[in-house]
PDB file of C-alpha atoms in Angstrom:
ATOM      1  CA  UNK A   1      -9.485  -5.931 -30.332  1.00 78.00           C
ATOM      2  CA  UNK A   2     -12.920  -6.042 -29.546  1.00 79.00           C
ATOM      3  CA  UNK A   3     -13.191  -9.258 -32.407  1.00 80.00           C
ATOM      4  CA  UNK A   4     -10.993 -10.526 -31.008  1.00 78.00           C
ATOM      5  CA  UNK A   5     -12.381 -10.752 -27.476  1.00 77.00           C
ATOM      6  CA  UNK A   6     -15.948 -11.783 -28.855  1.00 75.00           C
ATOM      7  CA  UNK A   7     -13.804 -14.351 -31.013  1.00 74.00           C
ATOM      8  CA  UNK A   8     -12.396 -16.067 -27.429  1.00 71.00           C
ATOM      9  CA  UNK A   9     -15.467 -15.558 -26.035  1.00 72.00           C
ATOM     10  CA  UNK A  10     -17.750 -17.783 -28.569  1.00 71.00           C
ATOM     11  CA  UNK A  11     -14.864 -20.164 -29.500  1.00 70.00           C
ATOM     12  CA  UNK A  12     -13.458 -21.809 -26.339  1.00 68.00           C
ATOM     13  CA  UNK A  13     -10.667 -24.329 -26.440  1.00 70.00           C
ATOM     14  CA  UNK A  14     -11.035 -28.133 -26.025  1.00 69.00           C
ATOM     15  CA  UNK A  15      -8.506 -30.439 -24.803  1.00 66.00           C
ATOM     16  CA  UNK A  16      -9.096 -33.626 -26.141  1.00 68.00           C
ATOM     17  CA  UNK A  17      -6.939 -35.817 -24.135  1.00 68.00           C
ATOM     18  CA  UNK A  18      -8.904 -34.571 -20.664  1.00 65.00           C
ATOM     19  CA  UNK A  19     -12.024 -33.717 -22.323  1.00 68.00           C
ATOM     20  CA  UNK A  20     -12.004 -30.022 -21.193  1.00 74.00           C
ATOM     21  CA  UNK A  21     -13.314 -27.060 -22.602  1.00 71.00           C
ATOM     22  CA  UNK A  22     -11.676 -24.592 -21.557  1.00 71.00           C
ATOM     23  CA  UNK A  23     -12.933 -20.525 -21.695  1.00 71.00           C
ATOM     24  CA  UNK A  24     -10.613 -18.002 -22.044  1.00 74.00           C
ATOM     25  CA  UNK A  25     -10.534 -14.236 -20.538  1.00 78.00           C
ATOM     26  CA  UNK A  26      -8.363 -11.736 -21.233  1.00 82.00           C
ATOM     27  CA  UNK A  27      -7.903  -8.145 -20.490  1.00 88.00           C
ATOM     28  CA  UNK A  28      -5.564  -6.013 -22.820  1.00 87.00           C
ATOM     29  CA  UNK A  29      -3.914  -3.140 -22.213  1.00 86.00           C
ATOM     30  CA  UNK A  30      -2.930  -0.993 -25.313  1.00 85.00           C
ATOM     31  CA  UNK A  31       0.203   1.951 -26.250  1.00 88.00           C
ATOM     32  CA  UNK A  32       0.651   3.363 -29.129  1.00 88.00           C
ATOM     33  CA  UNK A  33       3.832   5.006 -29.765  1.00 84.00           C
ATOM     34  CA  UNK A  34       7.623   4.255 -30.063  1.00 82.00           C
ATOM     35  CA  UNK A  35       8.267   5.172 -26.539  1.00 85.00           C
ATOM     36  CA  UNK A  36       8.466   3.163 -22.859  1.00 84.00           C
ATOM     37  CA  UNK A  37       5.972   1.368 -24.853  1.00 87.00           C
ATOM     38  CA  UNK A  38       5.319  -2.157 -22.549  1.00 88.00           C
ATOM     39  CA  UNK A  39       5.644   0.011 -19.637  1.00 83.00           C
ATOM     40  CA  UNK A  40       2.567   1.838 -21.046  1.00 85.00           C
ATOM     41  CA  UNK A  41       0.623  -0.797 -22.064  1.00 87.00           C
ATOM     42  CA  UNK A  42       1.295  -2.276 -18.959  1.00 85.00           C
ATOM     43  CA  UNK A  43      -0.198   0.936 -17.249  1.00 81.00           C
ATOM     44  CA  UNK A  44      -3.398   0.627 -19.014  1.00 86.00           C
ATOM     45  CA  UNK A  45      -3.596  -3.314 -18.620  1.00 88.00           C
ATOM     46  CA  UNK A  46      -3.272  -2.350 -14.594  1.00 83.00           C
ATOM     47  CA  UNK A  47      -6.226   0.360 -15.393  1.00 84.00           C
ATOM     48  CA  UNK A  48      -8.377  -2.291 -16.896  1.00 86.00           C
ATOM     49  CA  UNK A  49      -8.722  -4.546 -14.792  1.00 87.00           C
ATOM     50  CA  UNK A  50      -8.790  -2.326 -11.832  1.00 84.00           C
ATOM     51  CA  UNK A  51     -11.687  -0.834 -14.066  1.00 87.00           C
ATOM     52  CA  UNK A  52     -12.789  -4.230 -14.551  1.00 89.00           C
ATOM     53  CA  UNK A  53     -13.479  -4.011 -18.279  1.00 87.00           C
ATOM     54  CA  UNK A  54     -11.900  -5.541 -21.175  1.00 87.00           C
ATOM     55  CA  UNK A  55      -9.367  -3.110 -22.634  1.00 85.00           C
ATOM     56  CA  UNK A  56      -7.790   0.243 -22.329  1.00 83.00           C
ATOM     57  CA  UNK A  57      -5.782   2.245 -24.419  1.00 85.00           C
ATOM     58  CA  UNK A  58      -2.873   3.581 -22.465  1.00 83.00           C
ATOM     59  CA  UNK A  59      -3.735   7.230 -21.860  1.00 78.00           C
ATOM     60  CA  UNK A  60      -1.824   9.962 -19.610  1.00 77.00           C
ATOM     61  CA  UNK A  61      -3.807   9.920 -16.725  1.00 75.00           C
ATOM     62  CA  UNK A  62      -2.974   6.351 -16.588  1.00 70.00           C
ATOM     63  CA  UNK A  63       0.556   7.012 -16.214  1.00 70.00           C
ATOM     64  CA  UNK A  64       1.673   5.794 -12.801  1.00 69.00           C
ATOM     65  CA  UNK A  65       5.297   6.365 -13.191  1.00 68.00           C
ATOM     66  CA  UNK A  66       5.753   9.711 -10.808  1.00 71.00           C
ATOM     67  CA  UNK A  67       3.604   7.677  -8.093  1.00 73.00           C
ATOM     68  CA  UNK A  68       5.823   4.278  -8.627  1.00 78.00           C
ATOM     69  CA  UNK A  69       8.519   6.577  -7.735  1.00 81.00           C
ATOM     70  CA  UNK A  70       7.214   8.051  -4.721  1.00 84.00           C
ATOM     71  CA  UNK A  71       6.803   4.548  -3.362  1.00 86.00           C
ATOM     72  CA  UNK A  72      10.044   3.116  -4.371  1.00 89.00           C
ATOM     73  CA  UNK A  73      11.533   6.255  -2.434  1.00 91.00           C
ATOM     74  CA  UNK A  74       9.428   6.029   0.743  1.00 92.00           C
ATOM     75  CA  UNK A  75      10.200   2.286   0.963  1.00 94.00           C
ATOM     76  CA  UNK A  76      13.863   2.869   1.121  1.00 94.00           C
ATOM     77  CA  UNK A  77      13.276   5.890   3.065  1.00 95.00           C
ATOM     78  CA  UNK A  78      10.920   3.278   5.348  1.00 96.00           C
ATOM     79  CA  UNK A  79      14.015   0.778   5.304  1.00 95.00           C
ATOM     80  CA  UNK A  80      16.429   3.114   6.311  1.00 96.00           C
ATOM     81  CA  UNK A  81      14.663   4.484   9.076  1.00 96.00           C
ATOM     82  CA  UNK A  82      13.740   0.977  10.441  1.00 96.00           C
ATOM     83  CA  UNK A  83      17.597   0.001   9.847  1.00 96.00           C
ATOM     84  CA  UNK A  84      18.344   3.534  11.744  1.00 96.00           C
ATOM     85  CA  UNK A  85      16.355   2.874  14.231  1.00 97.00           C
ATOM     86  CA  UNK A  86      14.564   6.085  13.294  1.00 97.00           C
ATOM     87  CA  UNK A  87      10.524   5.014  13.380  1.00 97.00           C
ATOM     88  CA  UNK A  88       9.558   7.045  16.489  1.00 96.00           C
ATOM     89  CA  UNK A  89       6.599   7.231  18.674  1.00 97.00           C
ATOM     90  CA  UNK A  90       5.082  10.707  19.390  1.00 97.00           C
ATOM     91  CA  UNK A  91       2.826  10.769  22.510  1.00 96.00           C
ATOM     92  CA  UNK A  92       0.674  13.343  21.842  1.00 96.00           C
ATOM     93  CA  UNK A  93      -1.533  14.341  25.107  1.00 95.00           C
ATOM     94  CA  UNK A  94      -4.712  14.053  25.390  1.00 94.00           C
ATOM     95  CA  UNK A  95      -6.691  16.684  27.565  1.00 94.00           C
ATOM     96  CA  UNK A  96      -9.997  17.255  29.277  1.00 92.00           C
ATOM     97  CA  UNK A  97     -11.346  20.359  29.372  1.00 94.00           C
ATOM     98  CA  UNK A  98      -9.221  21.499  32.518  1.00 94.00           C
ATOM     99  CA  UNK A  99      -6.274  21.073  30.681  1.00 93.00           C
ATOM    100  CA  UNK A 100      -5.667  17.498  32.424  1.00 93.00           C
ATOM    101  CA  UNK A 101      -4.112  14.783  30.462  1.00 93.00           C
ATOM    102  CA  UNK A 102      -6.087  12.002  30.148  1.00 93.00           C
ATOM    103  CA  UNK A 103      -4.148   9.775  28.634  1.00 95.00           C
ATOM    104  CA  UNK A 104      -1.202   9.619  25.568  1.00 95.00           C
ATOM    105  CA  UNK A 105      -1.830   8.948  22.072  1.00 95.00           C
ATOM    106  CA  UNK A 106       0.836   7.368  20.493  1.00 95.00           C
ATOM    107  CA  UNK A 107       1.737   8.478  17.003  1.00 96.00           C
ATOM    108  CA  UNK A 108       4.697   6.809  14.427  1.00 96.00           C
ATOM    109  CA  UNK A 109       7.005   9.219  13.226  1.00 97.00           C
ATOM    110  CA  UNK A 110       9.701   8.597  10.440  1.00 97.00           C
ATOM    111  CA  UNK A 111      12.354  10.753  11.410  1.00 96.00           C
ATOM    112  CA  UNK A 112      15.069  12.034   8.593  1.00 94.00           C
ATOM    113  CA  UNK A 113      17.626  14.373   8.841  1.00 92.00           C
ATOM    114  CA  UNK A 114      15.977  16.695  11.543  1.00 91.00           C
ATOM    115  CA  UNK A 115      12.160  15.824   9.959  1.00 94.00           C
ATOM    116  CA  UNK A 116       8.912  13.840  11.553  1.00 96.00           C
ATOM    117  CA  UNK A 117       7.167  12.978   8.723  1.00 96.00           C
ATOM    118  CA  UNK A 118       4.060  11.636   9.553  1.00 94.00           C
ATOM    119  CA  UNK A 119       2.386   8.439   8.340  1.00 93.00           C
ATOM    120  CA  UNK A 120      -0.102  10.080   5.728  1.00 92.00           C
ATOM    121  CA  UNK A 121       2.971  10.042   3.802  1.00 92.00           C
ATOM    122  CA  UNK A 122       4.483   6.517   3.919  1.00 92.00           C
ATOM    123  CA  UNK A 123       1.929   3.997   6.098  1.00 91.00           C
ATOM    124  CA  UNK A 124      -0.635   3.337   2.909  1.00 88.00           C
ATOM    125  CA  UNK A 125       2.805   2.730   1.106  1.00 90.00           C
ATOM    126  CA  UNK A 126       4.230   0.773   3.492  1.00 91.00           C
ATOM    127  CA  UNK A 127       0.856  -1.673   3.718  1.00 88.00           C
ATOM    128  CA  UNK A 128       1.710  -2.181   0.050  1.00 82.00           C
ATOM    129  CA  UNK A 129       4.483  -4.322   1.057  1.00 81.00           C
ATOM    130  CA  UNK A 130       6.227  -6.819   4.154  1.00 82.00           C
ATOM    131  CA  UNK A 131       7.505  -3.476   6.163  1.00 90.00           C
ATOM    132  CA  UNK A 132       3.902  -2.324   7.583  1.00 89.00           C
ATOM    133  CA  UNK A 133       4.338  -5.665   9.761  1.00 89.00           C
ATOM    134  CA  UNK A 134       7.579  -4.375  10.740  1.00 92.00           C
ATOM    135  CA  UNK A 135       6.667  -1.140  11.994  1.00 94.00           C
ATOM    136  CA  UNK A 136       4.322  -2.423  13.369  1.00 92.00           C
ATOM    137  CA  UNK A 137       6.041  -4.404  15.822  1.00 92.00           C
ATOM    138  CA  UNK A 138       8.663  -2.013  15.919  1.00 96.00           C
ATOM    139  CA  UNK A 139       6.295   1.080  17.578  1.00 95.00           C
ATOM    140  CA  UNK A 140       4.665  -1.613  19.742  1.00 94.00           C
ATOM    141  CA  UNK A 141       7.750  -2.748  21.144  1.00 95.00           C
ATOM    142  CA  UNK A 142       8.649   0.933  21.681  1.00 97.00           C
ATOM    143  CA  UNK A 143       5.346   2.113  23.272  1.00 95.00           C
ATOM    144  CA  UNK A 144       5.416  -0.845  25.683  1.00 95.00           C
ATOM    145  CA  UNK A 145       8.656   0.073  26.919  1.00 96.00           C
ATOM    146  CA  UNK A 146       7.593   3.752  27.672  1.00 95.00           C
ATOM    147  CA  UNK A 147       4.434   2.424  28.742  1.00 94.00           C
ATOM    148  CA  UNK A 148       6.278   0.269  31.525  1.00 94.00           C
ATOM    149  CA  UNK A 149       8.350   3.688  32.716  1.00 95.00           C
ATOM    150  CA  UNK A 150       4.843   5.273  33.198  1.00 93.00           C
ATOM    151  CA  UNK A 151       2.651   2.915  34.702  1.00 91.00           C
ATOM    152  CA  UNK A 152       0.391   5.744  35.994  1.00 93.00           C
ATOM    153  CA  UNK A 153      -0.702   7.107  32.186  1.00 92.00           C
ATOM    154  CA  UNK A 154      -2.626   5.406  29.869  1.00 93.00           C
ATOM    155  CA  UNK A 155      -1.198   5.208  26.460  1.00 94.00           C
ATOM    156  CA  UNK A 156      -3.759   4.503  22.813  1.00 92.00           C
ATOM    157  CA  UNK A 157      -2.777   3.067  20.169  1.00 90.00           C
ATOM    158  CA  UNK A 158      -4.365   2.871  16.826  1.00 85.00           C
ATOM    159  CA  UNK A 159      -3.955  -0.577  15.161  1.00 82.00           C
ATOM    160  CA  UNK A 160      -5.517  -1.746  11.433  1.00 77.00           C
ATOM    161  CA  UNK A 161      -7.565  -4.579  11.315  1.00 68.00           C
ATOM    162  CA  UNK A 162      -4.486  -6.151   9.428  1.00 64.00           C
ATOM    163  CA  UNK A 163      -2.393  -5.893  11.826  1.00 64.00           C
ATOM    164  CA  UNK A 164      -4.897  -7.905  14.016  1.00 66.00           C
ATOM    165  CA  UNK A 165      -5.484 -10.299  11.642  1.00 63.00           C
ATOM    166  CA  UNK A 166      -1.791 -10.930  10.802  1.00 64.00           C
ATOM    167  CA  UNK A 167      -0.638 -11.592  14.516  1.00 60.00           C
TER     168      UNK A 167
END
């Protein structure tokens, strides 16, 4: 491997008809083995060039499968809830020191079957893809609509610079 990579790096390719030399980079991501081999490799390939370095050999640490799982699920759970209407804000109180509210801080909720989970479980997932636009829009559109009921409060919300960005 590594001859191979010094080998593209000293010998680039020319195109003669456009006069280009063209340099080549690769990374390489290796599995030995008989087993869920590509899937492996592709694992370490991933690893390299998150690690930024030439080539891996596929090793278990490496092995992303039980977290590609736990996204896949949380995305349909994500999908369902949004097709559920089940993303729910929480308006947690916030106090002074007399025990006054101050104002609300609104917090998404995924609710299934009787749960709240909370977004440390699903939101970094859910960036990951086209549904953290949706909620999104989906607990602003709720909040403004309690917001309007309760014109006296004042309601927070927390918003990623993403968000901003994308609208």
């Amino acid at each position: 491997i590594v001859l191979f990579l010094k080998a593209l790096k000293i010998y680039p390719i020319y195109h003669s008809f456009y006069s280009l030399k063209i340099n080549i980079n690769v990374k390489i991501g290796v599995a030995i083995g008989t087993e869920n081999i590509l899937r492996k490799a592709d694992m370490a390939l991933n690893a390299a060039k998150s690690q930024k370095i030439d080539y891996l050999f596929f090793e278990s640490k490496y092995d992303y499968s039980k977290s590609y799982e736990n996204d896949i699920s949380w995305i349909n759970k994500i999908d369902i809830a949004i097709k559920t209407d089940n993303i729910t804000p929480y308006f947690q109180p916030i106090v002074d020191e007399n025990k006054k509210i101050k104002k609300f801080e609104c917090l998404m909720r995924l609710c299934e079957n009787g749960n709240a989970h909370s977004p440390f479980f699903f939101l970094e997932i859910a960036k990951k893809s086209t549904i953290y636009k949706d909620l999104t829009i989906i607990m602003l559109t709720k909040i403004f609509q309690t917001a309007v009921k309760f014109p006296q409060h004042t309601f927070t919300i927390n918003l990623s610079h993403v968000v901003i960005i994308d609208f």
